[in-house]
mmCIF file of C-alpha atoms in Angstrom:
data_model
loop_
_atom_site.group_PDB
_atom_site.id
_atom_site.type_symbol
_atom_site.label_atom_id
_atom_site.label_comp_id
_atom_site.label_asym_id
_atom_site.label_seq_id
_atom_site.Cartn_x
_atom_site.Cartn_y
_atom_site.Cartn_z
ATOM 1 C CA MET A 2 -3.016 46.476 11.128
ATOM 2 C CA ALA A 3 -1.112 49.289 12.405
ATOM 3 C CA SER A 4 -2.294 51.407 10.474
ATOM 4 C CA ALA A 5 -5.575 51.397 11.734
ATOM 5 C CA LEU A 6 -4.322 51.229 15.115
ATOM 6 C CA SER A 7 -2.226 55.309 14.596
ATOM 7 C CA LEU A 8 -5.537 56.216 12.998
ATOM 8 C CA THR A 9 -7.537 56.486 16.388
ATOM 9 C CA SER A 10 -5.107 56.851 18.910
ATOM 10 C CA ARG A 11 -4.840 60.585 20.333
ATOM 11 C CA GLN A 12 -2.441 63.006 20.391
ATOM 12 C CA ARG A 13 -0.987 63.320 23.495
ATOM 13 C CA GLU A 14 -1.494 67.132 24.535
ATOM 14 C CA LYS A 15 1.788 68.769 25.351
ATOM 15 C CA PRO A 16 1.756 70.325 28.547
ATOM 16 C CA ILE A 17 1.152 73.607 28.975
ATOM 17 C CA GLY A 18 4.200 76.064 30.764
ATOM 18 C CA ASP A 19 7.263 74.741 32.146
ATOM 19 C CA GLU A 20 7.269 73.269 35.060
ATOM 20 C CA GLU A 21 8.854 69.991 35.475
ATOM 21 C CA ALA A 22 10.428 68.064 38.710
ATOM 22 C CA GLY A 23 13.190 66.641 37.412
ATOM 23 C CA ILE A 24 17.639 66.915 37.616
ATOM 24 C CA GLU A 25 16.712 70.711 37.363
ATOM 25 C CA LEU A 26 13.462 71.800 39.194
ATOM 26 C CA LYS A 27 11.492 73.864 37.626
ATOM 27 C CA LEU A 28 8.221 74.583 39.575
ATOM 28 C CA GLY A 29 7.957 78.218 36.615
ATOM 29 C CA GLU A 30 5.918 80.164 39.188
ATOM 30 C CA PHE A 31 5.322 77.710 42.159
ATOM 31 C CA GLN A 32 9.373 77.913 42.661
ATOM 32 C CA THR A 33 10.044 79.198 45.572
ATOM 33 C CA VAL A 34 6.129 78.616 46.510
ATOM 34 C CA PRO A 35 6.126 76.987 49.965
ATOM 35 C CA THR A 36 5.136 73.612 50.385
ATOM 36 C CA LEU A 37 3.805 71.162 52.688
ATOM 37 C CA THR A 38 4.600 67.135 53.389
ATOM 38 C CA LEU A 39 1.286 65.601 53.214
ATOM 39 C CA SER A 40 1.261 65.178 57.299
ATOM 40 C CA GLU A 41 1.503 69.017 56.977
ATOM 41 C CA ALA A 42 -1.351 69.091 54.173
ATOM 42 C CA ARG A 43 -2.804 66.585 56.976
ATOM 43 C CA VAL A 44 -3.065 68.861 59.933
ATOM 44 C CA LEU A 45 -3.944 72.140 57.653
ATOM 45 C CA ILE A 46 -7.486 70.880 56.666
ATOM 46 C CA ASN A 47 -8.372 69.303 60.558
ATOM 47 C CA ALA A 48 -8.267 72.635 61.155
ATOM 48 C CA VAL A 49 -9.959 73.222 58.924
ATOM 49 C CA MET A 50 -13.306 71.308 59.451
ATOM 50 C CA ASP A 51 -12.673 71.766 63.812
ATOM 51 C CA HIS A 52 -13.705 75.371 62.508
ATOM 52 C CA ARG A 53 -16.473 73.999 60.324
ATOM 53 C CA LYS A 54 -17.748 72.156 62.807
ATOM 54 C CA GLN A 55 -17.400 75.166 65.228
ATOM 55 C CA GLN A 56 -19.766 77.368 62.711
ATOM 56 C CA GLY A 57 -22.597 75.106 63.364
ATOM 57 C CA ARG A 58 -21.905 73.712 60.736
ATOM 58 C CA LYS A 59 -24.194 69.930 60.861
ATOM 59 C CA VAL A 60 -21.630 66.936 60.469
ATOM 60 C CA MET A 61 -22.119 63.350 61.236
ATOM 61 C CA GLU A 62 -18.614 61.570 62.270
ATOM 62 C CA THR A 63 -18.756 57.886 61.402
ATOM 63 C CA GLU A 64 -16.405 55.821 62.108
ATOM 64 C CA SER A 65 -15.316 52.720 58.747
ATOM 65 C CA ASP A 66 -14.107 53.724 55.702
ATOM 66 C CA GLY A 67 -15.697 50.117 54.500
ATOM 67 C CA PHE A 68 -12.408 48.415 55.738
ATOM 68 C CA PRO A 69 -13.074 46.285 59.072
ATOM 69 C CA HIS A 70 -9.335 46.672 59.992
ATOM 70 C CA ARG A 71 -8.605 50.098 59.942
ATOM 71 C CA LYS A 72 -10.341 52.914 60.931
ATOM 72 C CA THR A 73 -10.247 56.233 59.669
ATOM 73 C CA LYS A 74 -13.115 60.005 59.996
ATOM 74 C CA SER A 75 -14.841 60.357 57.894
ATOM 75 C CA ILE A 76 -17.481 63.180 58.297
ATOM 76 C CA GLU A 77 -20.026 63.833 55.623
ATOM 77 C CA PHE A 78 -22.564 66.737 55.984
ATOM 78 C CA ASP A 79 -25.949 67.167 55.263
ATOM 79 C CA ALA A 80 -27.245 65.902 51.769
ATOM 80 C CA GLN A 81 -28.909 69.597 50.987
ATOM 81 C CA SER A 82 -25.571 71.423 52.546
ATOM 82 C CA ILE A 83 -23.169 69.338 50.655
ATOM 83 C CA SER A 84 -21.557 70.972 47.746
ATOM 84 C CA LEU A 85 -19.111 69.647 45.259
ATOM 85 C CA SER A 86 -15.991 71.323 47.303
ATOM 86 C CA CYS A 87 -16.845 69.946 50.312
ATOM 87 C CA ARG A 88 -16.681 66.197 48.417
ATOM 88 C CA THR A 89 -13.589 67.113 47.877
ATOM 89 C CA LEU A 90 -12.168 68.208 50.720
ATOM 90 C CA ILE A 91 -13.888 65.343 52.209
ATOM 91 C CA LYS A 92 -12.157 63.443 49.805
ATOM 92 C CA THR A 93 -9.256 64.657 50.168
ATOM 93 C CA GLN A 94 -8.880 64.562 54.289
ATOM 94 C CA ASP A 95 -9.599 61.327 53.835
ATOM 95 C CA TYR A 96 -6.591 60.120 51.275
ATOM 96 C CA LEU A 97 -5.229 62.505 53.609
ATOM 97 C CA ASP A 98 -5.749 60.772 57.173
ATOM 98 C CA VAL A 99 -5.012 56.735 54.759
ATOM 99 C CA PHE A 100 -0.858 58.529 53.457
ATOM 100 C CA ALA A 101 0.125 60.583 55.924
ATOM 101 C CA ARG A 102 3.238 59.530 57.956
ATOM 102 C CA PHE A 103 3.291 61.229 60.593
ATOM 103 C CA LYS A 104 0.129 61.820 62.992
ATOM 104 C CA GLN A 105 0.974 64.150 66.044
ATOM 105 C CA LYS A 106 2.052 67.595 66.225
ATOM 106 C CA GLU A 107 4.880 66.964 67.701
ATOM 107 C CA ASN A 108 5.842 64.426 65.123
ATOM 108 C CA ILE A 109 5.187 66.308 61.769
ATOM 109 C CA GLU A 110 7.365 69.730 64.508
ATOM 110 C CA ALA A 111 10.135 68.089 64.580
ATOM 111 C CA VAL A 112 10.342 66.424 61.498
ATOM 112 C CA GLU A 113 9.985 69.741 60.047
ATOM 113 C CA ARG A 114 12.012 71.302 61.841
ATOM 114 C CA MET A 115 14.836 68.702 59.831
ATOM 115 C CA LEU A 116 14.315 69.525 56.827
ATOM 116 C CA THR A 117 13.803 73.542 56.929
ATOM 117 C CA SER A 118 17.692 72.884 58.551
ATOM 118 C CA LYS A 119 19.261 71.314 55.167
ATOM 119 C CA THR A 120 18.796 74.387 53.775
ATOM 120 C CA GLU A 121 20.835 73.810 50.341
ATOM 121 C CA LEU A 122 16.982 71.682 49.055
ATOM 122 C CA GLU A 123 14.159 73.820 47.453
ATOM 123 C CA LEU A 124 11.375 73.627 49.814
ATOM 124 C CA PHE A 125 9.567 71.771 46.950
ATOM 125 C CA GLU A 126 12.849 68.878 47.868
ATOM 126 C CA ARG A 127 12.326 68.656 51.193
ATOM 127 C CA SER A 128 8.085 68.241 51.261
ATOM 128 C CA GLN A 129 8.690 65.641 49.406
ATOM 129 C CA LEU A 130 11.467 63.958 51.546
ATOM 130 C CA GLY A 131 8.422 64.306 54.505
ATOM 131 C CA SER A 132 5.548 62.840 52.065
ATOM 132 C CA LEU A 133 7.515 59.630 50.699
ATOM 133 C CA CYS A 134 10.057 58.856 53.965
ATOM 134 C CA CYS A 135 12.168 56.573 51.631
ATOM 135 C CA GLU A 136 14.628 54.401 53.015
ATOM 136 C CA SER A 137 17.864 54.397 51.572
ATOM 137 C CA ALA A 138 19.416 57.769 49.813
ATOM 138 C CA GLU A 139 19.376 55.528 46.526
ATOM 139 C CA GLU A 140 15.662 55.129 46.818
ATOM 140 C CA ALA A 141 15.120 58.886 47.717
ATOM 141 C CA LYS A 142 17.037 60.245 44.813
ATOM 142 C CA THR A 143 15.602 57.748 42.602
ATOM 143 C CA LEU A 144 11.830 59.642 43.331
ATOM 144 C CA ILE A 145 13.232 62.920 43.303
ATOM 145 C CA PRO A 146 15.601 63.742 40.988
ATOM 146 C CA SER A 147 16.276 66.998 41.648
ATOM 147 C CA LEU A 148 18.373 65.924 45.090
ATOM 148 C CA ALA A 149 21.208 64.060 43.268
ATOM 149 C CA ASN A 150 23.789 67.311 43.260
ATOM 150 C CA LYS A 151 22.204 68.080 46.483
ATOM 151 C CA ILE A 152 23.658 66.428 49.985
ATOM 152 C CA SER A 153 26.015 63.446 49.758
ATOM 153 C CA ASP A 154 24.271 60.217 50.101
ATOM 154 C CA PRO A 155 25.983 59.758 53.321
ATOM 155 C CA ASP A 156 24.064 62.780 54.301
ATOM 156 C CA LEU A 157 21.030 61.820 52.759
ATOM 157 C CA GLN A 158 21.105 58.357 54.683
ATOM 158 C CA GLU A 159 21.556 60.242 57.644
ATOM 159 C CA LEU A 160 18.586 62.498 57.169
ATOM 160 C CA LEU A 161 16.166 60.019 56.019
ATOM 161 C CA ASP A 162 17.192 58.100 58.822
ATOM 162 C CA ASP A 163 16.400 60.644 61.526
ATOM 163 C CA ILE A 164 12.859 61.539 60.481
ATOM 164 C CA THR A 165 11.587 56.575 60.270
ATOM 165 C CA LYS A 166 12.981 57.663 64.066
ATOM 166 C CA LEU A 167 9.543 59.343 64.367
ATOM 167 C CA ARG A 168 7.809 57.465 62.982
ATOM 168 C CA ASN A 169 5.050 55.331 65.189
ATOM 169 C CA PHE A 170 4.147 52.815 63.231
ATOM 170 C CA VAL A 171 1.440 52.089 64.765
ATOM 171 C CA GLU A 172 -0.878 55.235 64.290
#
């Protein structure tokens, strides 16, 4: 029976490129590319959407996403003018509204300043720390293995505690 299963299973495709976010960061051509936290990406996407509104595109805002206990802002374009890229942008905006840890611009900027001060960390690692908001140094090093030999546990814990202080859990 095992041989019948192996005949029907697909071979796993080998990844293209050498990108890997393991103990050693191998991001290929993206190694030095600036990265954003989810909160920063949310600010950027919202600015794009606001700009589109100001250009006179017809948009309608709704306050519910189907979950009565949660209010979000989703934007729906006129059915004829909506394109795949617009739908993708809207879905991305909805995702960021839910998962961005910081909503207030002042807090986003403060987190960015804290992370930028840690020059021993790669851009990717900084954005991951700002997006994941880990509670402990152990958790951060488990989720971002490349941190292991770059920053001590006490220093990382202090950074994580400072980031956590900026989170507003009622946003």
